[in-house]
XYZ file of C-alpha atoms in Angstrom:
86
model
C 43.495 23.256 30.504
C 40.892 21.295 29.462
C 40.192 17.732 29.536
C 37.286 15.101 27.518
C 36.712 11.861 28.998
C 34.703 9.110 27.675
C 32.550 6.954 30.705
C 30.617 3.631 30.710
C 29.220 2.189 34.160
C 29.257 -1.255 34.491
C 26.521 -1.384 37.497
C 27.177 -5.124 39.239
C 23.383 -5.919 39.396
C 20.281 -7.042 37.344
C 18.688 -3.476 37.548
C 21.724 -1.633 35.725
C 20.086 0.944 33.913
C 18.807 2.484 37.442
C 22.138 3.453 38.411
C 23.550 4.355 35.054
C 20.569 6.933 34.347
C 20.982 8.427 38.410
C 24.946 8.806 37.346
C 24.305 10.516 34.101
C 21.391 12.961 35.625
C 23.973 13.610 38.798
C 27.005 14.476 35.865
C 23.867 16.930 34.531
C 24.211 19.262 37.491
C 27.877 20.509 36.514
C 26.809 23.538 34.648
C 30.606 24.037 33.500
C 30.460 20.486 32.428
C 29.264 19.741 28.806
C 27.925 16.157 28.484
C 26.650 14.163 25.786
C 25.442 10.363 25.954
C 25.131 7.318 23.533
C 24.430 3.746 23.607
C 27.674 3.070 24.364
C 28.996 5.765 27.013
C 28.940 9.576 28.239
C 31.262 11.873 27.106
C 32.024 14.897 29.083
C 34.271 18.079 28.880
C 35.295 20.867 31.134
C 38.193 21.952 32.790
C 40.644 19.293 33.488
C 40.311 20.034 37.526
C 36.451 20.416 37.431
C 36.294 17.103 35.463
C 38.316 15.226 37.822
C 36.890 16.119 41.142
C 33.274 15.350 39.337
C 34.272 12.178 38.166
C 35.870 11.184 42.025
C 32.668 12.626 43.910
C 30.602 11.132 41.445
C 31.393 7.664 41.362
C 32.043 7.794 44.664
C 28.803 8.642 45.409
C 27.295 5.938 42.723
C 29.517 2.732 44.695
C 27.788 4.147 47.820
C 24.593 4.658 46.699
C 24.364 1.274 44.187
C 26.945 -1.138 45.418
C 29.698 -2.563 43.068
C 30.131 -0.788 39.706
C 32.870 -0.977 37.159
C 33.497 2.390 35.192
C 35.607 2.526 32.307
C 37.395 5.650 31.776
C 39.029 7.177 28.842
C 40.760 10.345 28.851
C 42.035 13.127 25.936
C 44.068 15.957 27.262
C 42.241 18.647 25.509
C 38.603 19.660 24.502
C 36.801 17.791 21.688
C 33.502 18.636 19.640
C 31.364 15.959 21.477
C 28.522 16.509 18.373
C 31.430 15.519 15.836
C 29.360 12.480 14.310
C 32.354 10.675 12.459
């Protein structure tokens, strides 16, 4: 099955886009995992496991790495064009 979640990182600290840009680039190295970014957040897609276990190493990593951090997750059972512009 897959699964699309939307992401924004909240990093706790004057230098934000730092972390946000290390998070993204780390999301990057999932080959099975499409991503796309805005302004506003990174969208991702993949299998529903393979997204998952990214997402928890990944952010896991990012908290230990950068300190407090608020992500905001959204999640659509199901894969999504992530170039649909409308």
């Amino acid at each position: 099955m897959k699964l699309t979640a939307e992401i924004s990182c909240y990093p706790l600290q004057d230098n934000y886009l730092d972390p946000i840009r290390w998070f993204i680039g780390r999301v990057d190295s999932y080959k099975n995992i499409e991503r796309k970014t805005n302004a506003m957040a990174t969208q991702v897609c993949g299998e529903y496991r393979e997204v998952m276990d990214m997402l928890a190493t990944e952010m896991e990593a990012a908290h230990k790495k950068w300190g407090k951090a608020v992500f905001v997750c959204k999640f659509i059972g199901g894969e999504l064009n992530l170039s649909h512009s409308e």
